[in-house]
C-alpha cells in the first residue's frame, strides 16, 4: 500500500536513477500530456511531499522561458515508478498500465498507473500541495502544527482525521489502523476525546520513519510474511495481544481494522458509533 514511506522510497529510487541526467526521450501515455516531449530536459531532483511525488526538471532555454518545472504524480492505491537499466526489460506491471517513460543514458524510469500526472512550473507546486498538512517525513515536519490541525475538528473520528492529508501528510489506511491499535484507541473515538493527541502524532511519525528505506511495511518489528501488522488485513484473526477476533468495518470511505478489546469503543459520545 503506497503510504508516505513508500512514496519517500520511490522518490529516492528516482533520484538515484535520474538526478543530474539529461533526458534522451519521453513517452507520455495520458491524454493531457500526449504531446509533451522532455527530450533535452535535465532532471534536477526527485522528492516527495506526503503521498505526492515531485520530479523536478530543468527545461532547455530554447524550449521554455520558464526553466524550473515539476512532473507531479500520485500513486494512490496502485501506482508505482520503477527504474530500469537501459535495455533491461520492464517487468513490474502490464504494459497497458504504463503512463510515462523517461529515458536517460544511465536509466529508464517507467511510471505505472500513476494518478494526477501533471507538468507544471515548480513555482506553482503549491497549487497542488498547498492544502497538505505537515509532511511526516519532510525536513520541515512540524508535529505541533499537525496536532493543531487535528484538534481543530474535535468531533471528527480519529480514524478519519488521521487519513485526512490536510491534517498531516503521509499516513494512509495501514498506518492509521496500526497506530490506533498501538495507542489503544477505537477508530471511532472523536479527536476531542483522544487523551494524548501529541503522543499519537509522534508515534505516527516514528512508524513511517522506521519503514523508510525498505519496501516491506512493518509495525510489529517483524518482516516475516503474515507477521508485519497487528490488525491491518487481519479480519477475524486473533489479536496478537489478547486473542480477540480482529474486526473489520467501513469508516467513512475506507475500511478499518481494529481489536474490539484492546481498542474499546468511545464512551464519552456513544452516538459517534
Ligand atoms: Zn486485542
PDB file of C-alpha atoms and ligand atoms in Angstrom:
ATOM      1  CA  UNK A   1       0.000   0.000   0.000  1.00  0.00           C
ATOM      2  CA  UNK A   2       1.683   3.250  -1.084  1.00  0.00           C
ATOM      3  CA  UNK A   3       1.788   5.436   2.009  1.00  0.00           C
ATOM      4  CA  UNK A   4       4.215   8.224   2.841  1.00  0.00           C
ATOM      5  CA  UNK A   5       7.157   5.889   3.384  1.00  0.00           C
ATOM      6  CA  UNK A   6       6.621   4.117   0.043  1.00  0.00           C
ATOM      7  CA  UNK A   7       6.441   7.428  -1.790  1.00  0.00           C
ATOM      8  CA  UNK A   8       9.559   8.625   0.069  1.00  0.00           C
ATOM      9  CA  UNK A   9      11.394   5.454  -1.010  1.00  0.00           C
ATOM     10  CA  UNK A  10      10.188   5.827  -4.590  1.00  0.00           C
ATOM     11  CA  UNK A  11      11.420   9.412  -4.718  1.00  0.00           C
ATOM     12  CA  UNK A  12      14.896   8.250  -3.635  1.00  0.00           C
ATOM     13  CA  UNK A  13      14.942   5.491  -6.269  1.00  0.00           C
ATOM     14  CA  UNK A  14      14.106   8.010  -8.985  1.00  0.00           C
ATOM     15  CA  UNK A  15      16.621  10.475  -7.600  1.00  0.00           C
ATOM     16  CA  UNK A  16      19.437   7.926  -7.715  1.00  0.00           C
ATOM     17  CA  UNK A  17      18.390   6.831 -11.203  1.00  0.00           C
ATOM     18  CA  UNK A  18      17.865  10.191 -12.858  1.00  0.00           C
ATOM     19  CA  UNK A  19      19.194  13.186 -10.879  1.00  0.00           C
ATOM     20  CA  UNK A  20      21.643  15.139 -12.976  1.00  0.00           C
ATOM     21  CA  UNK A  21      20.738  13.227 -16.102  1.00  0.00           C
ATOM     22  CA  UNK A  22      19.710  14.758 -19.393  1.00  0.00           C
ATOM     23  CA  UNK A  23      16.639  13.046 -20.771  1.00  0.00           C
ATOM     24  CA  UNK A  24      17.084  11.437 -24.172  1.00  0.00           C
ATOM     25  CA  UNK A  25      13.404  10.726 -24.605  1.00  0.00           C
ATOM     26  CA  UNK A  26       9.987  10.724 -23.002  1.00  0.00           C
ATOM     27  CA  UNK A  27       6.732   8.960 -23.731  1.00  0.00           C
ATOM     28  CA  UNK A  28       3.572  10.171 -22.010  1.00  0.00           C
ATOM     29  CA  UNK A  29       0.555   7.898 -22.274  1.00  0.00           C
ATOM     30  CA  UNK A  30      -2.049  10.166 -20.732  1.00  0.00           C
ATOM     31  CA  UNK A  31      -4.180  12.458 -22.940  1.00  0.00           C
ATOM     32  CA  UNK A  32      -3.287  15.698 -21.114  1.00  0.00           C
ATOM     33  CA  UNK A  33       0.448  15.214 -21.766  1.00  0.00           C
ATOM     34  CA  UNK A  34       0.293  13.235 -25.009  1.00  0.00           C
ATOM     35  CA  UNK A  35       2.194  15.880 -26.989  1.00  0.00           C
ATOM     36  CA  UNK A  36       4.747  16.670 -24.274  1.00  0.00           C
ATOM     37  CA  UNK A  37       8.338  15.846 -25.164  1.00  0.00           C
ATOM     38  CA  UNK A  38      11.002  16.181 -22.459  1.00  0.00           C
ATOM     39  CA  UNK A  39      13.943  15.292 -24.680  1.00  0.00           C
ATOM     40  CA  UNK A  40      16.855  17.546 -23.719  1.00  0.00           C
ATOM     41  CA  UNK A  41      15.416  18.386 -20.314  1.00  0.00           C
ATOM     42  CA  UNK A  42      17.533  17.745 -17.212  1.00  0.00           C
ATOM     43  CA  UNK A  43      16.327  16.060 -14.014  1.00  0.00           C
ATOM     44  CA  UNK A  44      17.316  18.241 -11.038  1.00  0.00           C
ATOM     45  CA  UNK A  45      15.934  16.133  -8.234  1.00  0.00           C
ATOM     46  CA  UNK A  46      13.204  13.790  -7.121  1.00  0.00           C
ATOM     47  CA  UNK A  47      11.446  14.303  -3.825  1.00  0.00           C
ATOM     48  CA  UNK A  48       8.163  13.650  -2.057  1.00  0.00           C
ATOM     49  CA  UNK A  49       5.624  15.567  -0.009  1.00  0.00           C
ATOM     50  CA  UNK A  50       3.230  13.359   1.878  1.00  0.00           C
ATOM     51  CA  UNK A  51       1.978  10.943  -0.740  1.00  0.00           C
ATOM     52  CA  UNK A  52       2.819  13.231  -3.686  1.00  0.00           C
ATOM     53  CA  UNK A  53       5.871  12.588  -5.840  1.00  0.00           C
ATOM     54  CA  UNK A  54       7.755  15.513  -7.369  1.00  0.00           C
ATOM     55  CA  UNK A  55      10.270  15.089 -10.167  1.00  0.00           C
ATOM     56  CA  UNK A  56      11.883  18.477 -10.683  1.00  0.00           C
ATOM     57  CA  UNK A  57      13.202  19.239 -14.156  1.00  0.00           C
ATOM     58  CA  UNK A  58      15.082  21.975 -15.951  1.00  0.00           C
ATOM     59  CA  UNK A  59      13.837  22.876 -19.408  1.00  0.00           C
ATOM     60  CA  UNK A  60      16.363  23.872 -22.082  1.00  0.00           C
ATOM     61  CA  UNK A  61      16.168  27.646 -22.704  1.00  0.00           C
ATOM     62  CA  UNK A  62      15.008  27.273 -26.296  1.00  0.00           C
ATOM     63  CA  UNK A  63      12.029  25.181 -25.139  1.00  0.00           C
ATOM     64  CA  UNK A  64      10.505  27.319 -22.458  1.00  0.00           C
ATOM     65  CA  UNK A  65      11.004  30.754 -20.886  1.00  0.00           C
ATOM     66  CA  UNK A  66      10.440  29.050 -17.531  1.00  0.00           C
ATOM     67  CA  UNK A  67      13.421  26.895 -16.559  1.00  0.00           C
ATOM     68  CA  UNK A  68      12.181  25.071 -13.456  1.00  0.00           C
ATOM     69  CA  UNK A  69       9.405  22.548 -13.946  1.00  0.00           C
ATOM     70  CA  UNK A  70       7.891  19.769 -11.846  1.00  0.00           C
ATOM     71  CA  UNK A  71       6.408  16.492 -13.012  1.00  0.00           C
ATOM     72  CA  UNK A  72       3.857  15.660 -10.331  1.00  0.00           C
ATOM     73  CA  UNK A  73       2.401  12.204  -9.745  1.00  0.00           C
ATOM     74  CA  UNK A  74       0.371  10.411  -7.085  1.00  0.00           C
ATOM     75  CA  UNK A  75       0.493   6.658  -6.521  1.00  0.00           C
ATOM     76  CA  UNK A  76      -2.880   6.358  -4.731  1.00  0.00           C
ATOM     77  CA  UNK A  77      -3.622   2.653  -4.137  1.00  0.00           C
ATOM     78  CA  UNK A  78      -1.896   1.029  -7.066  1.00  0.00           C
ATOM     79  CA  UNK A  79       0.617   3.281  -8.805  1.00  0.00           C
ATOM     80  CA  UNK A  80       4.347   2.695  -8.928  1.00  0.00           C
ATOM     81  CA  UNK A  81       7.532   4.033 -10.526  1.00  0.00           C
ATOM     82  CA  UNK A  82      10.371   1.705 -11.473  1.00  0.00           C
ATOM     83  CA  UNK A  83      13.894   2.469 -12.634  1.00  0.00           C
ATOM     84  CA  UNK A  84      15.482   0.122 -15.164  1.00  0.00           C
ATOM     85  CA  UNK A  85      18.893  -0.040 -16.772  1.00  0.00           C
ATOM     86  CA  UNK A  86      18.824   0.895 -20.448  1.00  0.00           C
ATOM     87  CA  UNK A  87      17.928  -2.215 -22.415  1.00  0.00           C
ATOM     88  CA  UNK A  88      16.511  -4.022 -19.375  1.00  0.00           C
ATOM     89  CA  UNK A  89      13.004  -5.475 -19.756  1.00  0.00           C
ATOM     90  CA  UNK A  90      10.192  -3.633 -17.975  1.00  0.00           C
ATOM     91  CA  UNK A  91       8.543  -6.317 -15.922  1.00  0.00           C
ATOM     92  CA  UNK A  92       6.878  -4.613 -12.962  1.00  0.00           C
ATOM     93  CA  UNK A  93       3.365  -4.370 -14.409  1.00  0.00           C
ATOM     94  CA  UNK A  94       1.497  -4.990 -17.676  1.00  0.00           C
ATOM     95  CA  UNK A  95       2.454  -2.551 -20.427  1.00  0.00           C
ATOM     96  CA  UNK A  96      -1.052  -1.108 -20.723  1.00  0.00           C
ATOM     97  CA  UNK A  97      -0.649   0.387 -17.243  1.00  0.00           C
ATOM     98  CA  UNK A  98       2.351   2.485 -18.298  1.00  0.00           C
ATOM     99  CA  UNK A  99       1.574   6.208 -18.050  1.00  0.00           C
ATOM    100  CA  UNK A 100       5.023   7.667 -18.691  1.00  0.00           C
ATOM    101  CA  UNK A 101       8.519   6.595 -19.712  1.00  0.00           C
ATOM    102  CA  UNK A 102      11.544   8.838 -19.132  1.00  0.00           C
ATOM    103  CA  UNK A 103      14.784   7.788 -20.829  1.00  0.00           C
ATOM    104  CA  UNK A 104      18.299   8.875 -19.922  1.00  0.00           C
ATOM    105  CA  UNK A 105      21.704   7.425 -20.790  1.00  0.00           C
ATOM    106  CA  UNK A 106      22.003   5.819 -17.337  1.00  0.00           C
ATOM    107  CA  UNK A 107      18.455   4.715 -16.530  1.00  0.00           C
ATOM    108  CA  UNK A 108      14.903   4.458 -17.780  1.00  0.00           C
ATOM    109  CA  UNK A 109      12.101   5.407 -15.393  1.00  0.00           C
ATOM    110  CA  UNK A 110       8.703   3.843 -16.013  1.00  0.00           C
ATOM    111  CA  UNK A 111       5.593   5.082 -14.213  1.00  0.00           C
ATOM    112  CA  UNK A 112       2.723   2.604 -13.937  1.00  0.00           C
ATOM    113  CA  UNK A 113      -0.879   3.506 -13.161  1.00  0.00           C
ATOM    114  CA  UNK A 114       0.075   6.961 -11.939  1.00  0.00           C
ATOM    115  CA  UNK A 115      -2.614   9.413 -10.937  1.00  0.00           C
ATOM    116  CA  UNK A 116      -2.746  13.197 -11.158  1.00  0.00           C
ATOM    117  CA  UNK A 117       0.173  13.205 -13.599  1.00  0.00           C
ATOM    118  CA  UNK A 118       0.852  16.872 -14.348  1.00  0.00           C
ATOM    119  CA  UNK A 119       3.698  19.051 -15.590  1.00  0.00           C
ATOM    120  CA  UNK A 120       3.733  22.482 -14.002  1.00  0.00           C
ATOM    121  CA  UNK A 121       6.216  25.255 -13.210  1.00  0.00           C
ATOM    122  CA  UNK A 122       7.990  24.422  -9.938  1.00  0.00           C
ATOM    123  CA  UNK A 123       6.938  27.853  -8.655  1.00  0.00           C
ATOM    124  CA  UNK A 124       3.336  26.666  -8.874  1.00  0.00           C
ATOM    125  CA  UNK A 125       3.768  23.413  -6.916  1.00  0.00           C
ATOM    126  CA  UNK A 126       1.838  24.888  -4.030  1.00  0.00           C
ATOM    127  CA  UNK A 127      -1.295  24.942  -6.192  1.00  0.00           C
ATOM    128  CA  UNK A 128      -1.250  21.143  -5.901  1.00  0.00           C
ATOM    129  CA  UNK A 129       0.318  20.782  -2.451  1.00  0.00           C
ATOM    130  CA  UNK A 130      -0.733  23.868  -0.507  1.00  0.00           C
ATOM    131  CA  UNK A 131      -3.620  22.101   1.191  1.00  0.00           C
ATOM    132  CA  UNK A 132      -1.380  19.434   2.736  1.00  0.00           C
ATOM    133  CA  UNK A 133      -0.665  19.346   6.430  1.00  0.00           C
ATOM    134  CA  UNK A 134       2.888  18.866   7.751  1.00  0.00           C
ATOM    135  CA  UNK A 135       4.766  16.069   5.980  1.00  0.00           C
ATOM    136  CA  UNK A 136       5.621  13.294   8.436  1.00  0.00           C
ATOM    137  CA  UNK A 137       8.824  12.521   6.546  1.00  0.00           C
ATOM    138  CA  UNK A 138       9.656  16.055   5.449  1.00  0.00           C
ATOM    139  CA  UNK A 139      12.679  18.021   6.627  1.00  0.00           C
ATOM    140  CA  UNK A 140      10.156  20.592   7.848  1.00  0.00           C
ATOM    141  CA  UNK A 141       7.993  18.123   9.850  1.00  0.00           C
ATOM    142  CA  UNK A 142       6.021  20.167  12.373  1.00  0.00           C
ATOM    143  CA  UNK A 143       4.248  17.970  14.948  1.00  0.00           C
ATOM    144  CA  UNK A 144       2.707  20.934  16.776  1.00  0.00           C
ATOM    145  CA  UNK A 145       1.043  22.133  13.589  1.00  0.00           C
ATOM    146  CA  UNK A 146      -0.260  18.602  12.889  1.00  0.00           C
ATOM    147  CA  UNK A 147      -1.780  18.445  16.387  1.00  0.00           C
ATOM    148  CA  UNK A 148      -3.271  21.907  15.946  1.00  0.00           C
ATOM    149  CA  UNK A 149      -4.915  20.905  12.668  1.00  0.00           C
ATOM    150  CA  UNK A 150      -6.289  17.652  14.079  1.00  0.00           C
ATOM    151  CA  UNK A 151      -7.637  19.350  17.193  1.00  0.00           C
ATOM    152  CA  UNK A 152      -9.408  21.986  15.112  1.00  0.00           C
ATOM    153  CA  UNK A 153     -12.212  19.491  14.333  1.00  0.00           C
ATOM    154  CA  UNK A 154     -12.765  17.746  17.684  1.00  0.00           C
ATOM    155  CA  UNK A 155     -15.931  15.923  16.580  1.00  0.00           C
ATOM    156  CA  UNK A 156     -14.194  14.098  13.699  1.00  0.00           C
ATOM    157  CA  UNK A 157     -13.351  10.462  14.341  1.00  0.00           C
ATOM    158  CA  UNK A 158      -9.641   9.915  14.912  1.00  0.00           C
ATOM    159  CA  UNK A 159      -9.737   7.155  12.281  1.00  0.00           C
ATOM    160  CA  UNK A 160     -10.805   9.607   9.593  1.00  0.00           C
ATOM    161  CA  UNK A 161      -8.853  12.622  10.863  1.00  0.00           C
ATOM    162  CA  UNK A 162      -5.518  10.794  10.612  1.00  0.00           C
ATOM    163  CA  UNK A 163      -6.252   9.898   6.983  1.00  0.00           C
ATOM    164  CA  UNK A 164      -7.095  13.487   6.080  1.00  0.00           C
ATOM    165  CA  UNK A 165      -3.944  14.736   4.353  1.00  0.00           C
ATOM    166  CA  UNK A 166      -4.861  18.309   5.284  1.00  0.00           C
ATOM    167  CA  UNK A 167      -4.080  17.447   8.912  1.00  0.00           C
ATOM    168  CA  UNK A 168      -0.841  15.579   8.392  1.00  0.00           C
ATOM    169  CA  UNK A 169       0.575  14.260   5.136  1.00  0.00           C
ATOM    170  CA  UNK A 170       1.758  10.718   4.594  1.00  0.00           C
ATOM    171  CA  UNK A 171      -0.389   8.452   6.768  1.00  0.00           C
ATOM    172  CA  UNK A 172      -2.619   6.029   4.900  1.00  0.00           C
ATOM    173  CA  UNK A 173      -5.001   3.322   5.994  1.00  0.00           C
ATOM    174  CA  UNK A 174      -2.419   0.746   7.050  1.00  0.00           C
ATOM    175  CA  UNK A 175      -0.563   3.060   9.408  1.00  0.00           C
ATOM    176  CA  UNK A 176      -3.790   4.550  10.736  1.00  0.00           C
ATOM    177  CA  UNK A 177      -5.154   1.133  11.739  1.00  0.00           C
ATOM    178  CA  UNK A 178      -1.855   0.079  13.283  1.00  0.00           C
ATOM    179  CA  UNK A 179      -1.306   3.376  15.057  1.00  0.00           C
ATOM    180  CA  UNK A 180      -4.751   3.279  16.676  1.00  0.00           C
ATOM    181  CA  UNK A 181      -4.160  -0.288  17.870  1.00  0.00           C
ATOM    182  CA  UNK A 182      -0.809   0.669  19.391  1.00  0.00           C
ATOM    183  CA  UNK A 183      -2.437   3.627  21.162  1.00  0.00           C
ATOM    184  CA  UNK A 184      -5.447   1.575  22.344  1.00  0.00           C
ATOM    185  CA  UNK A 185      -7.809   3.944  20.542  1.00  0.00           C
ATOM    186  CA  UNK A 186     -11.027   2.960  18.818  1.00  0.00           C
ATOM    187  CA  UNK A 187     -11.134   4.360  15.263  1.00  0.00           C
ATOM    188  CA  UNK A 188     -14.483   5.935  16.216  1.00  0.00           C
ATOM    189  CA  UNK A 189     -13.065   7.980  19.092  1.00  0.00           C
ATOM    190  CA  UNK A 190     -13.710  11.675  18.489  1.00  0.00           C
ATOM    191  CA  UNK A 191     -10.475  13.619  18.130  1.00  0.00           C
ATOM    192  CA  UNK A 192     -11.533  15.743  21.083  1.00  0.00           C
ATOM    193  CA  UNK A 193     -11.628  12.646  23.320  1.00  0.00           C
ATOM    194  CA  UNK A 194      -8.149  11.372  22.407  1.00  0.00           C
ATOM    195  CA  UNK A 195      -6.170  11.712  25.655  1.00  0.00           C
ATOM    196  CA  UNK A 196      -2.720  12.382  24.183  1.00  0.00           C
ATOM    197  CA  UNK A 197      -3.007  13.636  20.628  1.00  0.00           C
ATOM    198  CA  UNK A 198       0.637  14.724  20.568  1.00  0.00           C
ATOM    199  CA  UNK A 199       1.749  11.222  21.547  1.00  0.00           C
ATOM    200  CA  UNK A 200      -0.377   9.720  18.776  1.00  0.00           C
ATOM    201  CA  UNK A 201       1.074  12.105  16.204  1.00  0.00           C
ATOM    202  CA  UNK A 202       4.615  11.378  17.415  1.00  0.00           C
ATOM    203  CA  UNK A 203       4.059   7.629  17.054  1.00  0.00           C
ATOM    204  CA  UNK A 204       2.658   8.095  13.523  1.00  0.00           C
ATOM    205  CA  UNK A 205       5.900   9.812  12.565  1.00  0.00           C
ATOM    206  CA  UNK A 206       8.026   7.071  14.146  1.00  0.00           C
ATOM    207  CA  UNK A 207       6.102   4.293  12.357  1.00  0.00           C
ATOM    208  CA  UNK A 208       6.638   5.882   8.943  1.00  0.00           C
ATOM    209  CA  UNK A 209      10.230   6.833   9.637  1.00  0.00           C
ATOM    210  CA  UNK A 210      11.040   3.279  10.757  1.00  0.00           C
ATOM    211  CA  UNK A 211       9.854   1.971   7.396  1.00  0.00           C
ATOM    212  CA  UNK A 212      11.887   4.364   5.266  1.00  0.00           C
ATOM    213  CA  UNK A 213      14.470   2.663   3.108  1.00  0.00           C
ATOM    214  CA  UNK A 214      12.715  -0.701   2.826  1.00  0.00           C
ATOM    215  CA  UNK A 215       9.686  -1.874   0.863  1.00  0.00           C
ATOM    216  CA  UNK A 216       8.144  -4.223   3.427  1.00  0.00           C
ATOM    217  CA  UNK A 217       5.952  -2.176   5.739  1.00  0.00           C
ATOM    218  CA  UNK A 218       6.014  -3.474   9.301  1.00  0.00           C
ATOM    219  CA  UNK A 219       4.647  -2.077  12.535  1.00  0.00           C
ATOM    220  CA  UNK A 220       5.381  -5.152  14.646  1.00  0.00           C
ATOM    221  CA  UNK A 221       9.146  -5.253  14.207  1.00  0.00           C
ATOM    222  CA  UNK A 222       8.878  -8.473  12.191  1.00  0.00           C
ATOM    223  CA  UNK A 223       9.470  -8.563   8.448  1.00  0.00           C
ATOM    224  CA  UNK A 224       8.169 -12.125   8.127  1.00  0.00           C
ATOM    225  CA  UNK A 225       5.196 -12.653   5.834  1.00  0.00           C
ATOM    226  CA  UNK A 226       1.952 -12.573   7.822  1.00  0.00           C
ATOM    227  CA  UNK A 227       3.690 -11.058  10.851  1.00  0.00           C
ATOM    228  CA  UNK A 228       4.065  -7.429   9.773  1.00  0.00           C
ATOM    229  CA  UNK A 229       0.850  -5.945  11.206  1.00  0.00           C
ATOM    230  CA  UNK A 230      -1.204  -6.084  14.404  1.00  0.00           C
ATOM    231  CA  UNK A 231      -4.645  -5.518  12.915  1.00  0.00           C
ATOM    232  CA  UNK A 232      -4.433  -4.303   9.302  1.00  0.00           C
ATOM    233  CA  UNK A 233      -5.577  -7.006   6.879  1.00  0.00           C
ATOM    234  CA  UNK A 234      -6.202  -9.465   9.752  1.00  0.00           C
ATOM    235  CA  UNK A 235     -10.024  -9.670   9.796  1.00  0.00           C
ATOM    236  CA  UNK A 236     -11.276 -12.411  12.162  1.00  0.00           C
ATOM    237  CA  UNK A 237      -7.730 -13.445  13.057  1.00  0.00           C
ATOM    238  CA  UNK A 238      -6.817 -13.446  16.765  1.00  0.00           C
ATOM    239  CA  UNK A 239      -5.395 -10.241  18.219  1.00  0.00           C
ATOM    240  CA  UNK A 240      -1.673 -10.707  18.828  1.00  0.00           C
ATOM    241  CA  UNK A 241      -2.106  -9.187  22.280  1.00  0.00           C
ATOM    242  CA  UNK A 242      -5.420 -10.582  23.640  1.00  0.00           C
ATOM    243  CA  UNK A 243      -6.700 -13.194  21.201  1.00  0.00           C
ATOM    244  CA  UNK A 244      -9.974 -11.392  20.357  1.00  0.00           C
ATOM    245  CA  UNK A 245     -11.021 -11.678  16.706  1.00  0.00           C
ATOM    246  CA  UNK A 246      -9.911  -8.593  14.763  1.00  0.00           C
ATOM    247  CA  UNK A 247     -12.833  -6.556  13.443  1.00  0.00           C
ATOM    248  CA  UNK A 248     -13.205  -5.003  10.020  1.00  0.00           C
ATOM    249  CA  UNK A 249     -15.736  -2.302   9.259  1.00  0.00           C
ATOM    250  CA  UNK A 250     -16.259   0.645   6.968  1.00  0.00           C
ATOM    251  CA  UNK A 251     -15.270   4.004   8.347  1.00  0.00           C
ATOM    252  CA  UNK A 252     -16.048   6.876   6.011  1.00  0.00           C
ATOM    253  CA  UNK A 253     -14.708   5.912   2.592  1.00  0.00           C
ATOM    254  CA  UNK A 254     -12.234   3.375   3.939  1.00  0.00           C
ATOM    255  CA  UNK A 255     -12.213   0.039   5.698  1.00  0.00           C
ATOM    256  CA  UNK A 256     -10.747  -0.056   9.173  1.00  0.00           C
ATOM    257  CA  UNK A 257      -9.392  -2.966  11.214  1.00  0.00           C
ATOM    258  CA  UNK A 258      -9.319  -2.962  14.991  1.00  0.00           C
ATOM    259  CA  UNK A 259      -9.331  -5.143  18.105  1.00  0.00           C
ATOM    260  CA  UNK A 260     -12.639  -4.664  19.963  1.00  0.00           C
ATOM    261  CA  UNK A 261     -10.950  -5.498  23.281  1.00  0.00           C
ATOM    262  CA  UNK A 262      -7.680  -3.562  23.036  1.00  0.00           C
ATOM    263  CA  UNK A 263      -9.446  -0.612  21.382  1.00  0.00           C
ATOM    264  CA  UNK A 264     -12.733  -0.249  23.276  1.00  0.00           C
ATOM    265  CA  UNK A 265     -15.401   1.959  21.721  1.00  0.00           C
ATOM    266  CA  UNK A 266     -15.537   5.557  22.928  1.00  0.00           C
ATOM    267  CA  UNK A 267     -17.673   6.035  25.999  1.00  0.00           C
ATOM    268  CA  UNK A 268     -17.927   9.817  26.054  1.00  0.00           C
ATOM    269  CA  UNK A 269     -20.062  10.075  22.926  1.00  0.00           C
ATOM    270  CA  UNK A 270     -21.783   6.726  22.266  1.00  0.00           C
ATOM    271  CA  UNK A 271     -23.716   8.318  19.395  1.00  0.00           C
ATOM    272  CA  UNK A 272     -20.465   8.544  17.477  1.00  0.00           C
ATOM    273  CA  UNK A 273     -20.869   4.864  16.567  1.00  0.00           C
TER     274      UNK A 273
HETATM  275 ZN1  LIG B   1      -6.645  -7.250  21.459  1.00  0.00          ZN
END
